[in-house]
Coordinates of C-alpha atoms in Angstrom, one line a residue:
Chain M
X775 CA -20.6 -36.7 -6.8
X776 CA -18.6 -37.6 -9.5
X777 CA -14.3 -37.1 -9.8
X778 CA -15.5 -34.1 -13.4
X779 CA -16.3 -32.0 -10.2
X780 CA -18.7 -30.5 -12.2
X781 CA -21.6 -30.3 -9.2
X782 CA -22.5 -26.8 -6.9
X783 CA -23.3 -27.2 -3.4
X784 CA -24.9 -24.9 -1.7
X785 CA -23.8 -24.2 1.9
X786 CA -26.2 -21.5 3.4
X787 CA -27.4 -23.7 5.5
X788 CA -25.6 -25.0 7.4
X789 CA -25.1 -24.2 11.5
X790 CA -22.4 -21.2 11.2
X791 CA -19.4 -22.3 13.1
X792 CA -17.4 -19.1 15.2
X793 CA -13.9 -21.1 15.4
X794 CA -10.8 -22.6 13.5
X795 CA -11.6 -26.5 14.1
X796 CA -9.9 -29.1 13.1
X797 CA -12.1 -31.2 14.4
X798 CA -15.8 -29.7 12.6
X799 CA -17.5 -32.0 10.7
X800 CA -17.6 -30.8 6.9
X801 CA -20.8 -30.1 5.2
X802 CA -20.2 -31.1 2.0
X803 CA -17.0 -32.6 1.0
X804 CA -16.2 -31.6 -2.9
X805 CA -13.8 -32.2 -5.9
X806 CA -11.2 -30.6 -7.7
X807 CA -13.2 -28.0 -10.0
X808 CA -16.8 -28.2 -7.8
X809 CA -18.5 -25.0 -7.2
X810 CA -19.4 -23.5 -3.7
X811 CA -22.4 -20.8 -3.2
X812 CA -24.0 -19.4 -0.1
X813 CA -25.5 -15.9 1.3
X814 CA -22.9 -14.9 4.2
X815 CA -24.5 -13.4 7.0
X816 CA -22.9 -9.8 8.2
X817 CA -20.4 -9.6 10.5
X818 CA -22.5 -10.0 13.6
X819 CA -25.0 -12.6 12.5
X820 CA -28.3 -10.7 12.0
X821 CA -27.3 -9.3 15.2
X822 CA -27.9 -5.7 13.0
X823 CA -30.1 -4.8 10.7
X824 CA -30.6 -1.1 8.5
X825 CA -33.0 -0.1 11.2
X826 CA -30.2 -0.2 13.7
X827 CA -28.0 2.2 15.9
X828 CA -24.8 2.7 18.0
X829 CA -26.7 1.8 21.6
X830 CA -27.2 -2.0 19.6
X831 CA -23.5 -1.9 19.5
X832 CA -22.8 -2.3 22.6
X833 CA -25.2 -5.2 23.1
X834 CA -24.2 -7.4 21.0
X835 CA -23.2 -10.8 22.1
X836 CA -19.5 -10.8 20.6
X837 CA -20.0 -15.1 20.8
X838 CA -21.8 -14.8 17.5
X839 CA -19.0 -12.6 15.7
X840 CA -17.7 -14.4 12.6
X841 CA -20.9 -16.9 11.7
X842 CA -18.8 -18.8 9.2
X843 CA -20.2 -21.3 6.8
X844 CA -17.8 -24.6 6.2
X845 CA -15.9 -26.7 6.4
X846 CA -16.0 -27.8 2.8
X847 CA -13.9 -30.6 2.3
X848 CA -11.8 -31.5 -0.6
X849 CA -11.3 -34.8 -1.9
X850 CA -7.5 -35.8 -1.9
X851 CA -6.1 -32.4 -0.2
X852 CA -4.1 -32.6 1.3
X853 CA -0.7 -30.5 3.8
X854 CA 1.6 -28.9 1.0
X855 CA -1.4 -28.7 -1.3
X856 CA -2.6 -25.4 -2.8
X857 CA -6.0 -24.7 -3.3
X858 CA -7.0 -22.0 -5.5
X859 CA -10.4 -20.9 -4.4
X860 CA -11.7 -18.5 -7.9
X861 CA -14.5 -15.9 -6.4
X862 CA -16.5 -16.1 -9.8
X863 CA -19.1 -13.7 -8.4
X864 CA -20.2 -11.4 -4.9
X865 CA -23.2 -9.6 -5.0
X866 CA -24.2 -7.5 -2.2
X867 CA -27.9 -7.6 -0.6
X868 CA -29.4 -3.8 -0.9
X869 CA -27.2 -2.7 2.9
X870 CA -24.6 -3.1 4.9
X871 CA -22.3 -0.9 8.0
X872 CA -19.6 0.7 8.6
X873 CA -18.9 0.5 12.6
X874 CA -16.3 1.7 14.7
X875 CA -16.5 -0.9 18.1
X876 CA -14.2 0.6 21.5
X877 CA -10.8 -0.6 22.3
X878 CA -10.1 -1.6 18.8
X879 CA -9.6 0.0 14.9
X880 CA -6.2 1.6 14.0
X881 CA -7.4 4.7 16.7
X882 CA -9.1 3.4 18.9
X883 CA -7.4 5.7 21.8
X884 CA -8.9 8.6 19.1
X885 CA -12.0 6.9 19.1
X886 CA -13.6 5.6 22.5
X887 CA -16.7 5.4 21.4
X888 CA -19.8 3.4 19.8
X889 CA -20.5 4.5 16.0
X890 CA -23.0 3.1 13.7
X891 CA -22.9 3.9 10.3
X892 CA -26.0 2.6 8.2
X893 CA -25.3 2.0 4.0
X894 CA -28.2 2.4 1.7
X895 CA -26.4 -0.4 -0.9
X896 CA -29.7 -0.6 -3.2
X897 CA -29.8 -2.9 -6.0
X898 CA -27.7 -5.9 -5.9
X899 CA -26.0 -4.5 -9.0
X900 CA -25.4 -0.8 -8.0
X901 CA -22.4 -0.5 -8.2
X902 CA -22.0 2.8 -6.3
X903 CA -22.8 4.2 -2.4
X904 CA -23.8 7.5 -1.6
X905 CA -21.7 8.7 2.0
X906 CA -24.6 11.3 2.5
X907 CA -24.3 13.9 0.6
X908 CA -19.9 14.3 0.8
X909 CA -19.1 11.3 -0.9
X910 CA -20.0 8.0 -3.1
X911 CA -17.4 5.2 -2.9
X912 CA -16.9 2.3 -6.0
X913 CA -19.1 -1.8 -4.5
X914 CA -16.3 -4.1 -4.5
X915 CA -18.2 -6.6 -2.9
X916 CA -15.5 -9.7 -1.7
X917 CA -15.6 -12.3 1.5
X918 CA -13.5 -10.4 4.5
X919 CA -13.0 -14.7 5.8
X920 CA -11.7 -17.2 3.1
X921 CA -9.2 -20.2 4.7
X922 CA -8.9 -23.2 4.4
X923 CA -8.7 -24.8 8.3
X924 CA -5.8 -24.6 10.1
X925 CA -3.9 -27.5 11.9
X926 CA -4.6 -26.7 15.5
X927 CA -5.0 -28.6 18.4
X928 CA -8.0 -25.8 20.0
X929 CA -10.5 -24.8 18.8
X930 CA -8.8 -21.2 17.8
X931 CA -10.7 -17.6 17.5
X932 CA -11.7 -16.5 13.7
X933 CA -10.9 -12.6 14.4
X934 CA -6.8 -13.1 13.7
X935 CA -5.8 -14.3 9.9
X936 CA -2.8 -16.6 8.9
X937 CA -1.2 -18.2 7.0
X938 CA -3.5 -21.0 6.3
X939 CA -6.0 -17.5 5.2
X940 CA -8.8 -16.6 7.1
X941 CA -9.6 -13.6 8.2
X942 CA -7.3 -12.1 5.6
X943 CA -9.5 -8.9 4.9
X944 CA -8.0 -8.7 1.3
X945 CA -10.4 -5.8 -0.5
X946 CA -9.3 -7.7 -4.0
X947 CA -10.4 -11.3 -3.6
X948 CA -13.0 -9.9 -5.4
X949 CA -15.3 -11.8 -8.4
X950 CA -12.9 -12.9 -11.0
X951 CA -10.2 -12.9 -8.3
X952 CA -8.7 -16.2 -8.1
X953 CA -7.0 -16.8 -4.0
X954 CA -4.6 -19.4 -3.9
X955 CA -4.1 -20.9 0.4
X956 CA -1.7 -23.2 1.5
X957 CA -3.6 -26.2 3.0
X958 CA -3.3 -26.8 6.0
X959 CA -5.1 -30.4 7.6
X960 CA -6.1 -33.6 5.0
X961 CA -9.1 -32.8 3.3
X962 CA -8.3 -28.7 3.1
X963 CA -11.8 -27.6 5.2
X964 CA -12.3 -24.5 3.4
X965 CA -14.5 -21.7 5.0
X966 CA -16.3 -18.7 4.4
X967 CA -17.5 -15.5 5.7
X968 CA -17.9 -12.0 6.4
X969 CA -18.8 -9.9 3.2
X970 CA -18.1 -6.5 2.4
X971 CA -19.0 -4.3 0.1
X972 CA -16.2 -1.7 0.0
X973 CA -13.3 -1.3 2.0
X974 CA -9.7 0.4 2.1
X975 CA -6.5 -1.7 2.1
X976 CA -6.2 -1.6 6.6
X977 CA -9.6 -1.7 7.4
X978 CA -8.4 1.3 9.7
X979 CA -11.5 1.8 12.1
X980 CA -12.4 -2.6 12.4
X981 CA -15.2 -2.9 9.8
X982 CA -15.2 -2.3 5.9
X983 CA -19.2 -2.2 4.2
X984 CA -20.4 -5.2 6.2
X985 CA -23.0 -6.8 4.5
X986 CA -24.7 -10.4 3.9
X987 CA -23.3 -11.5 0.4
X988 CA -23.8 -13.8 -2.4
X989 CA -21.3 -15.7 -3.5
X990 CA -20.3 -18.1 -5.7
X991 CA -16.4 -19.9 -5.4
X992 CA -15.1 -22.8 -8.0
X993 CA -12.3 -24.8 -6.6
X994 CA -9.0 -25.8 -7.5
X995 CA -7.2 -28.1 -5.7
X996 CA -2.9 -28.4 -7.1
X997 CA -1.4 -31.2 -5.3
X998 CA 1.7 -30.4 -7.2
X999 CA 1.6 -26.3 -5.9
X1000 CA 3.5 -25.6 -2.6
X1001 CA 3.3 -22.0 -1.3
X1002 CA 4.1 -20.2 2.0
X1003 CA 0.9 -17.8 2.5
X1004 CA -2.0 -16.5 0.7
X1005 CA -1.8 -15.2 -2.8
X1006 CA -3.5 -14.0 -5.2
X1007 CA -4.3 -13.1 -8.8
X1008 CA -6.7 -10.0 -9.8
X1009 CA -7.9 -7.9 -12.9
X1010 CA -7.6 -4.0 -12.7
X1011 CA -8.8 -2.0 -12.2
X1012 CA -7.7 -1.4 -8.6
X1013 CA -9.7 2.0 -8.1
X1014 CA -12.4 2.0 -10.4
X1015 CA -13.6 5.4 -11.3
X1016 CA -10.9 7.4 -8.6
X1017 CA -7.6 5.9 -9.7
X1018 CA -7.1 8.8 -12.6
X1019 CA -8.4 11.6 -10.4
X1020 CA -5.7 13.5 -7.7
X1021 CA -5.1 11.9 -4.6
X1022 CA -4.6 13.0 -1.2
X1023 CA -2.1 11.0 1.0
X1024 CA -0.1 12.4 4.3
X1025 CA 2.8 9.8 5.8
X1026 CA 4.0 8.6 9.2
X1027 CA 7.4 8.5 9.5
X1028 CA 9.9 6.3 12.2
X1029 CA 11.0 3.7 13.2
X1030 CA 8.0 1.4 14.5
X1031 CA 5.7 0.8 11.2
X1032 CA 2.5 0.4 13.8
X1033 CA 3.7 4.4 15.0
X1034 CA 3.7 5.6 10.9
X1035 CA 0.6 3.8 10.2
X1036 CA -1.3 5.4 13.5
X1037 CA 0.5 8.9 12.7
X1038 CA -0.7 8.0 9.1
X1039 CA -4.3 7.7 9.2
X1040 CA -4.7 10.4 12.0
X1041 CA -3.6 13.0 10.1
X1042 CA -5.9 11.3 7.2
X1043 CA -9.0 12.0 9.2
X1044 CA -8.1 15.7 10.8
X1045 CA -7.0 16.6 6.9
X1046 CA -10.4 15.1 5.2
X1047 CA -12.9 16.3 8.6
X1048 CA -10.8 20.3 8.4
X1049 CA -11.5 20.2 4.2
X1050 CA -14.9 18.7 4.2
X1051 CA -18.3 19.4 6.5
X1052 CA -17.9 16.0 8.4
X1053 CA -17.2 14.9 11.6
X1054 CA -13.6 13.1 12.8
X1055 CA -15.7 9.5 13.1
X1056 CA -17.0 10.7 9.7
X1057 CA -13.7 11.0 8.4
X1058 CA -12.4 7.8 10.1
X1059 CA -15.1 5.6 9.0
X1060 CA -14.9 7.0 5.8
X1061 CA -11.5 6.4 5.7
X1062 CA -11.4 2.7 6.1
X1063 CA -13.9 2.1 2.8
X1064 CA -11.9 4.3 0.7
X1065 CA -8.5 4.8 1.9
X1066 CA -5.4 2.9 1.8
X1067 CA -2.1 2.6 3.7
X1068 CA 0.6 1.7 2.0
X1069 CA 4.7 1.1 2.9
X1070 CA 6.6 4.0 1.2
X1071 CA 9.4 3.2 2.5
X1072 CA 10.4 0.2 4.5
X1073 CA 14.4 0.4 4.1
X1074 CA 15.9 3.8 5.0
X1075 CA 16.7 2.5 8.4
X1076 CA 16.5 2.7 11.2
X1077 CA 13.2 5.1 9.8
X1078 CA 10.3 3.9 6.9
X1079 CA 7.2 5.8 6.1
X1080 CA 3.2 4.4 5.9
X1081 CA 1.4 6.7 3.6
X1082 CA -2.7 6.8 3.8
X1083 CA -3.3 7.2 0.0
X1084 CA -7.3 8.7 -0.3
X1085 CA -8.5 9.2 -3.6
X1086 CA -10.6 12.7 -4.3
X1087 CA -12.4 11.3 -7.1
X1088 CA -15.1 9.8 -3.8
X1089 CA -16.2 13.8 -3.4
X1090 CA -19.1 15.7 -4.6
X1091 CA -16.7 18.8 -4.7
X1092 CA -13.7 19.9 -4.5
X1093 CA -12.2 20.5 -2.0
X1094 CA -12.3 23.7 0.5
X1095 CA -8.5 24.0 0.0
Chain T
X148 CA 15.2 39.1 -5.3
X149 CA 11.6 40.9 -5.4
X150 CA 8.1 40.1 -3.1
X151 CA 6.3 38.5 -6.1
X152 CA 8.2 35.5 -5.8
X153 CA 8.4 35.6 -9.7
X154 CA 12.3 34.0 -9.4
X155 CA 14.0 31.5 -10.6
X156 CA 17.5 30.2 -8.6
X157 CA 19.2 27.2 -10.4
X158 CA 21.6 25.2 -7.6
X159 CA 22.9 22.6 -9.7
X160 CA 26.4 23.9 -9.1
X161 CA 26.5 24.3 -5.1
X162 CA 28.9 22.2 -2.9
X163 CA 26.6 19.5 -1.8
X164 CA 26.2 18.4 1.4
X165 CA 26.0 14.8 3.2
X166 CA 23.5 15.7 6.7
X167 CA 20.8 18.1 7.4
X168 CA 22.5 20.2 9.9
X169 CA 21.3 24.2 10.5
X170 CA 24.0 25.6 10.9
X171 CA 25.0 25.7 7.0
X172 CA 24.5 28.7 5.2
X173 CA 21.8 28.7 2.9
X174 CA 23.5 28.6 -1.0
X175 CA 20.3 31.1 -1.4
X176 CA 17.5 33.0 -0.8
X177 CA 14.2 33.3 -2.5
X178 CA 10.4 34.2 -1.1
X179 CA 6.9 32.5 -1.8
X180 CA 6.2 31.9 -5.5
X181 CA 9.9 31.9 -6.5
X182 CA 10.9 28.7 -8.5
X183 CA 14.5 26.7 -7.9
X184 CA 15.9 24.5 -10.3
X185 CA 18.5 21.6 -10.3
X186 CA 20.2 18.7 -12.1
X187 CA 20.4 16.5 -9.1
X188 CA 23.2 13.4 -8.8
X189 CA 22.6 10.5 -7.7
X190 CA 23.1 9.2 -5.0
X191 CA 27.2 7.9 -4.9
X192 CA 27.6 11.6 -6.1
X193 CA 29.0 10.4 -9.7
X194 CA 31.5 7.6 -7.8
X195 CA 29.2 5.0 -11.0
X196 CA 28.3 5.5 -14.5
X197 CA 26.9 3.1 -16.9
X198 CA 29.3 1.6 -17.2
X199 CA 30.2 0.4 -13.4
X200 CA 29.7 -3.9 -12.6
X201 CA 29.4 -5.4 -8.8
X202 CA 33.2 -4.9 -8.6
X203 CA 32.6 -1.1 -8.0
X204 CA 29.7 -1.4 -5.4
X205 CA 32.1 -2.0 -3.2
X206 CA 35.1 0.2 -3.8
X207 CA 32.5 2.7 -2.9
X208 CA 32.6 6.1 -0.6
X209 CA 30.2 6.3 1.7
X210 CA 31.2 9.0 3.0
X211 CA 29.7 10.5 -0.5
X212 CA 26.0 9.0 -0.6
X213 CA 23.2 12.1 -0.1
X214 CA 24.8 15.1 -1.9
X215 CA 21.8 17.0 -1.5
X216 CA 21.9 20.5 -3.1
X217 CA 20.8 23.4 -0.8
X218 CA 20.0 24.8 1.4
X219 CA 17.5 27.2 -0.2
X220 CA 16.9 29.5 2.8
X221 CA 12.4 30.8 2.0
X222 CA 11.9 34.8 3.3
X223 CA 9.9 34.3 6.0
X224 CA 9.7 30.9 6.9
X225 CA 9.1 29.9 10.5
X226 CA 8.7 27.0 12.3
X227 CA 4.8 26.2 12.6
X228 CA 4.2 26.8 8.8
X229 CA 3.9 25.0 5.8
X230 CA 5.8 24.9 2.7
X231 CA 4.7 23.6 -0.5
X232 CA 7.2 22.3 -3.2
X233 CA 5.3 21.8 -6.4
X234 CA 7.7 19.0 -8.9
X235 CA 6.6 21.6 -12.1
X236 CA 9.0 18.5 -13.8
X237 CA 11.5 15.9 -13.8
X238 CA 13.1 14.9 -16.2
X239 CA 15.8 11.5 -16.2
X240 CA 19.0 12.2 -18.2
X241 CA 19.6 8.8 -20.3
X242 CA 20.8 6.2 -17.8
X243 CA 20.6 4.6 -13.6
X244 CA 20.7 1.6 -11.9
X245 CA 19.4 -0.4 -9.6
X246 CA 22.3 -1.9 -6.6
X247 CA 22.0 -4.7 -4.2
X248 CA 23.9 -3.9 -1.2
X249 CA 25.7 -6.0 1.8
X250 CA 24.1 -5.4 4.5
X251 CA 21.4 -3.4 3.9
X252 CA 17.3 -3.5 2.3
X253 CA 14.2 -5.5 3.2
X254 CA 16.0 -8.8 2.0
X255 CA 19.3 -8.5 3.5
X256 CA 19.9 -11.8 4.5
X257 CA 18.6 -13.8 2.1
X258 CA 20.8 -11.0 -0.6
X259 CA 24.7 -10.8 1.4
X260 CA 26.3 -10.2 -1.8
X261 CA 26.5 -6.7 -3.7
X262 CA 24.4 -7.1 -7.2
X263 CA 23.9 -3.9 -9.8
X264 CA 21.2 -3.5 -12.9
X265 CA 22.8 -0.9 -15.0
X266 CA 19.5 0.6 -16.5
X267 CA 19.6 2.3 -19.9
X268 CA 16.8 4.8 -20.2
X269 CA 16.7 6.2 -23.2
X270 CA 16.2 10.3 -24.0
X271 CA 15.4 12.5 -21.3
X272 CA 11.1 12.2 -23.0
X273 CA 11.3 8.2 -23.1
X274 CA 8.9 6.8 -20.4
X275 CA 9.7 3.1 -21.1
X276 CA 13.0 1.4 -19.6
X277 CA 13.3 -2.2 -20.7
X278 CA 14.4 -4.7 -17.9
X279 CA 16.2 -7.1 -20.8
X280 CA 13.6 -9.7 -22.4
X281 CA 11.3 -9.7 -19.9
X282 CA 9.9 -6.4 -18.4
X283 CA 9.2 -3.3 -19.7
X284 CA 9.3 -0.4 -16.2
X285 CA 7.4 2.3 -16.9
X286 CA 9.7 5.8 -15.6
X287 CA 8.0 8.0 -12.7
X288 CA 11.0 10.6 -12.0
X289 CA 10.3 11.7 -9.2
X290 CA 13.2 13.0 -6.0
X291 CA 13.8 10.3 -3.8
X292 CA 15.0 13.0 -0.8
X293 CA 12.5 17.0 -0.3
X294 CA 13.2 18.2 2.9
X295 CA 12.9 21.2 5.3
X296 CA 16.4 21.3 7.8
X297 CA 15.5 18.9 11.0
X298 CA 15.9 21.5 14.3
X299 CA 19.3 19.1 15.4
X300 CA 21.6 20.1 18.0
X301 CA 23.9 18.1 16.1
X302 CA 24.8 17.5 12.2
X303 CA 22.2 14.4 11.4
X304 CA 22.3 11.7 8.4
X305 CA 20.6 12.6 5.1
X306 CA 20.1 8.3 5.2
X307 CA 16.6 8.3 7.6
X308 CA 13.8 9.9 7.0
X309 CA 11.3 12.2 9.5
X310 CA 8.2 14.1 9.7
X311 CA 10.9 16.7 8.4
X312 CA 10.2 14.5 5.0
X313 CA 13.5 14.3 3.6
X314 CA 14.5 10.3 2.6
X315 CA 11.0 10.0 2.1
X316 CA 11.3 7.2 -1.0
X317 CA 7.8 8.4 -1.6
X318 CA 7.4 7.4 -5.6
X319 CA 4.1 9.8 -6.1
X320 CA 6.8 13.2 -5.8
X321 CA 6.3 13.3 -9.1
X322 CA 5.7 16.5 -12.4
X323 CA 2.5 18.0 -11.3
X324 CA 2.4 16.6 -7.7
X325 CA 2.6 19.4 -4.4
X326 CA 4.1 17.8 -1.6
X327 CA 3.5 19.4 1.5
X328 CA 6.0 20.3 4.8
X329 CA 7.0 21.1 8.3
X330 CA 9.1 24.1 8.5
X331 CA 11.3 22.9 11.7
X332 CA 14.0 25.9 11.9
X333 CA 13.9 29.6 10.6
X334 CA 13.6 30.3 6.0
X335 CA 12.8 26.5 5.9
X336 CA 16.8 25.1 4.6
X337 CA 15.4 23.2 2.0
X338 CA 17.8 20.8 0.4
X339 CA 17.2 18.0 -2.5
X340 CA 18.6 14.8 -4.2
X341 CA 18.3 11.3 -4.8
X342 CA 17.0 11.6 -8.4
X343 CA 15.3 8.1 -8.7
X344 CA 13.4 7.5 -12.3
X345 CA 11.1 3.7 -10.8
X346 CA 10.5 3.3 -7.7
X347 CA 8.1 0.4 -6.2
X348 CA 6.3 1.1 -2.8
X349 CA 8.5 0.3 -0.5
X350 CA 12.0 0.0 -2.7
X351 CA 12.7 -3.5 -0.9
X352 CA 15.7 -3.9 -2.5
X353 CA 17.8 -0.6 -0.9
X354 CA 17.5 1.5 -4.0
X355 CA 15.2 2.9 -7.0
X356 CA 16.1 2.8 -10.8
X357 CA 18.7 5.8 -9.1
X358 CA 19.8 8.2 -11.7
X359 CA 20.7 12.7 -12.5
X360 CA 17.6 14.1 -12.7
X361 CA 17.4 17.8 -14.4
X362 CA 14.1 18.7 -11.9
X363 CA 12.0 22.5 -11.6
X364 CA 9.9 22.9 -8.1
X365 CA 8.0 25.6 -7.2
X366 CA 8.0 27.1 -3.6
X367 CA 4.9 28.6 -1.5
X368 CA 4.6 29.3 1.5
X369 CA 1.7 29.0 3.9
X370 CA 1.6 30.6 7.2
X371 CA -1.8 29.8 8.1
X372 CA -1.4 26.0 7.8
X373 CA 0.7 23.4 10.6
X374 CA 1.1 19.9 9.6
X375 CA 2.3 16.8 12.0
X376 CA 4.2 15.0 8.8
X377 CA 4.9 15.2 5.4
X378 CA 1.6 15.0 2.6
X379 CA 1.4 15.8 -1.0
X380 CA -1.6 15.7 -3.3
X381 CA -0.4 13.4 -6.4
X382 CA -2.3 13.0 -10.1
X383 CA -3.2 10.0 -10.7
X384 CA -2.6 7.3 -12.5
X385 CA -0.6 6.1 -10.2
X386 CA -0.2 2.9 -12.1
X387 CA -0.3 4.3 -15.9
X388 CA -0.8 0.9 -18.3
X389 CA -0.7 -1.7 -16.3
X390 CA -3.5 -0.5 -13.2
X391 CA -6.1 -2.4 -15.3
X392 CA -4.4 -5.3 -15.7
X393 CA -4.2 -8.4 -13.8
X394 CA -1.3 -7.8 -10.4
X395 CA -0.1 -11.3 -8.6
X396 CA -0.1 -9.8 -5.0
X397 CA 2.0 -12.3 -2.7
X398 CA 0.9 -11.6 1.7
X399 CA 2.9 -11.3 4.5
X400 CA 0.7 -12.4 8.1
X401 CA 1.9 -12.2 11.5
X402 CA 1.6 -9.9 14.3
X403 CA 4.4 -7.8 13.2
X404 CA 4.1 -5.5 10.0
X405 CA 8.2 -5.9 9.7
X406 CA 8.4 -9.7 9.6
X407 CA 5.5 -9.3 7.4
X408 CA 5.9 -7.2 4.4
X409 CA 9.8 -9.8 4.8
X410 CA 7.3 -12.8 4.3
X411 CA 5.1 -10.6 1.3
X412 CA 8.4 -9.9 -0.3
X413 CA 9.9 -12.9 -0.2
X414 CA 7.3 -14.9 -1.7
X415 CA 6.6 -12.5 -4.4
X416 CA 10.8 -13.3 -5.5
X417 CA 9.9 -16.9 -5.4
X418 CA 7.1 -16.7 -8.1
X419 CA 8.7 -14.5 -10.3
X420 CA 12.3 -16.4 -10.4
X421 CA 9.9 -19.5 -11.0
X422 CA 7.4 -18.6 -13.4
X423 CA 10.2 -15.7 -15.5
X424 CA 13.0 -16.2 -16.6
X425 CA 14.9 -14.5 -13.8
X426 CA 17.7 -15.4 -11.2
X427 CA 16.2 -13.8 -7.7
X428 CA 17.9 -11.4 -7.2
X429 CA 16.5 -9.7 -10.4
X430 CA 13.4 -10.2 -9.5
X431 CA 14.3 -8.5 -5.9
X432 CA 15.4 -5.8 -7.8
X433 CA 12.7 -5.9 -10.7
X434 CA 10.3 -5.8 -6.8
X435 CA 12.0 -2.9 -5.3
X436 CA 11.2 -0.9 -9.0
X437 CA 7.2 -1.8 -10.3
X438 CA 6.3 -3.5 -6.4
X439 CA 4.1 -2.2 -4.0
X440 CA 4.0 -3.4 -0.9
X441 CA 0.9 -2.4 1.3
X442 CA -1.0 -3.0 5.0
X443 CA -3.8 -5.0 3.5
X444 CA -5.5 -5.6 7.1
X445 CA -4.0 -3.8 10.4
X446 CA -7.3 -4.5 13.0
X447 CA -7.4 -8.1 13.3
X448 CA -5.7 -8.4 16.5
X449 CA -3.2 -9.5 16.5
X450 CA -2.4 -10.7 13.4
X451 CA -1.6 -8.3 10.6
X452 CA -1.6 -8.8 6.9
X453 CA 0.8 -7.2 4.5
X454 CA 0.8 -7.6 1.1
X455 CA 3.1 -7.0 -2.3
X456 CA 1.9 -5.7 -5.6
X457 CA 2.9 -7.1 -8.7
X458 CA 1.5 -5.6 -11.6
X459 CA 1.8 -8.6 -15.0
X460 CA 1.3 -5.5 -16.8
X461 CA 5.5 -4.9 -16.9
X462 CA 6.0 -8.5 -18.2
X463 CA 6.8 -8.9 -21.9
X464 CA 5.0 -12.7 -21.6
X465 CA 1.8 -14.3 -20.0
X466 CA 3.6 -16.1 -16.7
X467 CA 4.6 -19.4 -17.6
X468 CA 1.6 -20.9 -14.9

């Protein structure tokens, strides 16, 4: 390794880790400018396949969720620095799934049963996936989990994100984007995982189109910059193909943003299932990968408005009414 | 009046009301299909003018805020019905303001002092307003407050919205949109006000580009449809001119959506003020009219991510770094 930052390391074959742990030895050491390549496993660590069914969800070994690759040490990185992760490329490997898992998701009370939808994504260059005869979903592959290691005293679970990034599940960490993360421990100790091929803001049913993903990243170390949490530079359009069409919007209103988000999502599921030939759980899954939760207003005390935005351009035919 | 729904009523000259009150007599009675036209006063009820300064904010008579026009009775409307409000047109009248008001707004602790920015909006057909030499903001005029009367026992304040709609401050209730509201009292009793010429999702500083507005609406009564809260059909693009450019995104992460929204907004204000030649309060005002709060993920318990999205296409020159 030189200090010129032109090396590429591939971390695909390292043993995945399942917690944030500052005590883990780095699987590679890189410098400012180096590239990191990886094939990310999907979230269950290969426990599901394109032939899986809903019954397989109940048999999952949950200790194997979130198989992260890394950590990658960035030479010279210190707490207070900013690590830039440029996504050079991200492409799916032909399949994915969206699951409803009991006890998880925004509407877990409404959908207590396991449900699994398998997506055929086609060739890696394919940019659209069919949802039966109903809809076509634009694919925008991205890693759901990209984090520097938090400064924790004991190994911490992967699922909750933090100011260090991690499982932020931001749909816009796509190829061409530059994600900025605040370094928490010496060496930054970057890990990645949780491949997604499409997701709506919110990820309401608890999963995106979960899929194995090939990613290439370039790391940059900014010694002169400190940030309080993750930041991102992304090039639009953020909603390719559907931005200029019609959107249907449902609103939740009240003093609690979480309750308002549930109300908005519930109204959208009801509306979609009543207008198109799909079941409520199918509408919930479709919302998770295509609809977006937005905070419409957060200042008209004591009531706030959260809205769910569904681009109608995804549908194969116009709404019935 | 006939039952054919071809009449137009203009309610501009009615005496504004300042509370939601089922006891108010209607200023007009219409039927399904009729049009309602109005010139909406800005939020302070003409207490501010294009010559106003920050000092004038402290002298405002707050009892005169939210001058609503109406109520308009819709013949035959009953609780459980849905009232559709189609926005036929909405145009500004040449000026507007954005204010920071002490004790209000998402970052009220950070910005305790009154601040007023006056906007020159030009001719009513003008679609862009300059923010000094720094930025150009796309104008998308809309009424911030559109509501059927809630079924309240005593007159209720206008500021908080509800499932009946009202002060929902939804930036997409623009010309061409169809807003659906659940009727709460016999006759629906629709009122409108709070003209806005541009706003970001969230309206973080507590005001949009507040401006007098000429609006034309068509009302439709749906007897066969019940909805739990406001719903909207809007034609894109939702971000004309800036969707395809770059976006800068700041994130707040944690177990409380409100705190995460504050963190994201604070980070965006800091970033904007550090990258462009504007003060923090100017960055706060600009965020309120151009940046959008989105719920990035709401399922990775116990931590959620709220992001503030700023379209960089508004700026006259590229960021310094």
